[in-house]
Tab-separated table of C-alpha atoms in Angstrom:
chain	number	residue	atom	x	y	z
L	1	THR	CA	92.568	72.762	77.521
L	2	SER	CA	90.833	75.965	76.658
L	3	LEU	CA	90.568	78.851	79.512
L	4	LYS	CA	86.761	78.775	79.066
L	5	LYS	CA	87.119	75.074	79.868
L	6	ALA	CA	89.872	75.518	82.773
L	7	ALA	CA	87.332	78.391	83.955
L	8	LYS	CA	83.917	76.164	84.828
L	9	VAL	CA	83.926	75.482	88.201
L	10	LEU	CA	81.552	75.386	90.646
L	11	MET	CA	81.283	76.738	94.078
L	12	ALA	CA	79.847	77.756	96.973
L	13	GLU	CA	79.428	80.814	98.857
L	14	ALA	CA	79.207	81.547	102.304
L	15	TRP	CA	80.190	84.284	104.715
L	16	CYS	CA	83.500	84.007	106.425
L	17	GLY	CA	85.615	86.498	108.245
L	18	GLU	CA	88.997	86.387	108.948
L	19	SER	CA	88.294	84.085	112.079
L	20	THR	CA	87.348	81.333	110.835
L	21	GLY	CA	90.166	81.059	108.755
L	22	SER	CA	88.704	83.401	105.553
L	23	SER	CA	89.635	87.002	104.146
L	24	GLY	CA	86.321	87.097	103.283
L	25	ILE	CA	85.139	87.667	99.808
L	26	ASN	CA	82.710	88.186	98.330
L	27	ALA	CA	81.369	86.777	95.527
L	28	GLU	CA	82.001	89.856	92.856
L	29	TYR	CA	84.697	90.206	94.369
L	30	GLY	CA	85.671	86.904	93.796
L	31	LYS	CA	85.268	86.771	90.200
L	32	GLN	CA	88.013	88.761	89.712
L	33	TRP	CA	90.267	87.721	91.746
L	34	TYR	CA	89.236	84.483	90.263
L	35	GLN	CA	89.402	85.449	86.859
L	36	ARG	CA	93.380	86.373	86.889
L	37	ARG	CA	94.291	83.737	88.150
L	38	VAL	CA	92.355	81.805	86.433
L	39	ARG	CA	94.314	82.753	83.656
L	40	GLY	CA	97.451	82.992	84.804
L	41	ALA	CA	97.242	79.316	85.444
L	42	THR	CA	96.021	78.107	82.508
L	43	GLU	CA	98.247	80.559	80.591
L	44	ASN	CA	101.197	78.880	82.527
L	45	ARG	CA	99.449	75.644	82.853
L	46	HIS	CA	103.470	73.790	81.474
L	47	ILE	CA	104.302	74.900	84.514
L	48	PHE	CA	101.868	72.039	86.366
L	49	GLN	CA	102.088	69.307	83.739
L	50	ASN	CA	102.694	66.054	85.964
L	51	LYS	CA	103.214	67.546	88.655
L	52	LYS	CA	102.621	66.972	92.399
L	53	VAL	CA	101.739	70.394	92.988
L	54	LEU	CA	100.569	71.413	96.855
L	55	GLU	CA	98.904	74.549	96.511
L	56	LEU	CA	99.204	76.745	100.163
L	57	GLY	CA	96.330	78.987	101.444
L	58	CYS	CA	93.899	77.215	98.963
L	59	GLY	CA	90.670	78.638	100.567
L	60	VAL	CA	87.471	77.424	98.910
L	61	GLY	CA	89.622	76.221	97.219
L	62	LEU	CA	89.537	77.552	93.239
L	63	LEU	CA	92.326	77.871	92.116
L	64	GLY	CA	93.692	74.377	92.726
L	65	CYS	CA	90.388	72.641	91.225
L	66	VAL	CA	92.179	74.495	87.596
L	67	VAL	CA	95.295	73.791	88.735
L	68	SER	CA	94.291	70.689	88.964
L	69	ARG	CA	93.205	69.964	85.080
L	70	PHE	CA	96.890	70.534	84.477
L	71	CYS	CA	99.033	68.521	87.212
L	72	SER	CA	99.538	65.133	88.358
L	73	HIS	CA	97.878	65.638	92.124
L	74	ILE	CA	96.746	68.783	93.846
L	75	SER	CA	96.643	68.633	97.660
L	76	LEU	CA	94.479	71.203	98.447
L	77	SER	CA	95.390	72.969	102.630
L	78	ASP	CA	95.104	75.747	104.810
L	79	HIS	CA	94.817	75.642	107.947
L	80	HIS	CA	90.792	76.194	109.210
L	81	GLU	CA	89.427	73.216	108.955
L	82	SER	CA	86.308	76.089	108.130
L	83	VAL	CA	87.647	76.445	105.015
L	84	LEU	CA	88.930	72.977	104.704
L	85	SER	CA	85.166	72.256	103.981
L	86	ALA	CA	84.737	74.803	101.327
L	87	ALA	CA	87.702	73.423	100.864
L	88	ARG	CA	86.497	69.595	99.867
L	89	HIS	CA	83.606	70.402	98.887
L	90	THR	CA	84.421	72.767	96.341
L	91	LEU	CA	86.998	69.497	95.783
L	92	GLN	CA	83.936	67.138	95.540
L	93	THR	CA	81.851	69.758	93.497
L	94	ASN	CA	83.841	69.447	90.520
L	95	CYS	CA	84.628	65.915	90.775
L	96	VAL	CA	88.054	66.003	90.989
L	97	GLU	CA	89.238	62.609	91.667
L	98	ASN	CA	93.684	64.024	92.025
L	99	GLY	CA	93.284	66.059	94.400
L	100	ASP	CA	93.074	65.889	98.562
L	101	VAL	CA	92.553	68.744	101.136
L	102	VAL	CA	95.209	68.825	103.653
L	103	ALA	CA	94.977	70.463	107.857
L	104	LEU	CA	98.963	73.043	107.098
L	105	ASP	CA	99.485	74.770	110.253
L	106	TRP	CA	102.952	77.187	108.820
L	107	THR	CA	104.116	77.878	112.402
L	108	ALA	CA	103.624	73.948	113.419
L	109	GLN	CA	106.097	71.572	113.035
L	110	GLY	CA	105.677	68.192	110.310
L	111	ASN	CA	102.496	68.901	108.359
L	112	VAL	CA	102.519	67.433	104.941
L	113	GLU	CA	104.410	64.211	104.634
L	114	LYS	CA	104.460	64.552	100.517
L	115	GLU	CA	106.909	66.043	99.285
L	116	TYR	CA	105.860	68.252	96.421
L	117	ASP	CA	107.399	69.681	92.756
L	118	VAL	CA	104.890	72.892	92.766
L	119	ILE	CA	104.063	74.745	95.185
L	120	ILE	CA	101.824	78.019	94.901
L	121	ALA	CA	100.213	80.672	96.620
L	122	ALA	CA	97.439	83.303	95.726
L	123	ASP	CA	97.046	85.634	98.364
L	124	VAL	CA	98.642	83.926	102.127
L	125	VAL	CA	100.596	86.690	103.591
L	126	PHE	CA	98.477	89.434	104.918
L	127	ASP	CA	100.546	89.894	108.017
L	128	PRO	CA	104.991	90.176	107.127
L	129	SER	CA	105.379	88.492	110.889
L	130	ILE	CA	103.925	85.142	108.307
L	131	LEU	CA	106.860	85.661	105.542
L	132	PRO	CA	109.465	83.670	107.297
L	133	HIS	CA	107.074	80.918	108.343
L	134	LEU	CA	105.926	80.818	105.340
L	135	VAL	CA	109.326	80.267	103.293
L	136	LYS	CA	110.274	77.922	106.298
L	137	THR	CA	106.693	75.825	104.709
L	138	ILE	CA	108.204	76.391	101.577
L	139	LYS	CA	111.598	74.953	102.072
L	140	LYS	CA	109.781	71.901	103.800
L	141	ASN	CA	107.507	70.969	101.112
L	142	LEU	CA	109.410	71.016	97.752
L	143	SER	CA	110.455	67.865	97.222
L	144	SER	CA	114.884	67.731	97.037
L	145	SER	CA	114.749	64.556	94.677
L	146	ALA	CA	112.667	65.724	91.618
L	147	GLU	CA	114.332	67.277	88.894
L	148	TYR	CA	111.579	70.502	88.215
L	149	GLN	CA	110.958	72.449	91.585
L	150	ASP	CA	109.624	75.561	92.051
L	151	SER	CA	107.287	77.900	93.671
L	152	TYR	CA	104.929	80.561	92.947
L	153	ILE	CA	103.891	83.398	95.085
L	154	CYS	CA	100.907	85.975	94.716
L	155	SER	CA	101.030	88.501	96.932
L	156	THR	CA	100.504	91.983	98.082
L	157	VAL	CA	102.255	92.706	101.697
């Protein structure tokens, strides 16, 4: 799979502020963000092959769509319904059949029922006070029985 093939993901642009669960990234910044994340995911696709993957804070689901091309299953997760709806739309638009969208509140108990081999997240921490909840969520959702398990978090705090 080439970078060119992996990079073709369709999305709808809409303005969302943080109050609706989005960082409010516009299309031009989103394009640059997307290119960096796609390159990283594509160049390291071996990490995802035959793995169950959970994306935390998926936003509209761009990264998850790319990773879906390499993994056995991807779950896109976020907290706000408007964001989850956008992620569902992105999966449907891009004909992703090995993925689903799940509501996940890091501060709540008993969220996701599945165990994952790999957990990914990009730009999900805007307040350092949420870090303990992020760590708890990762520990809770990584598979304890998998031969290989890892998490990849890309963030600036």
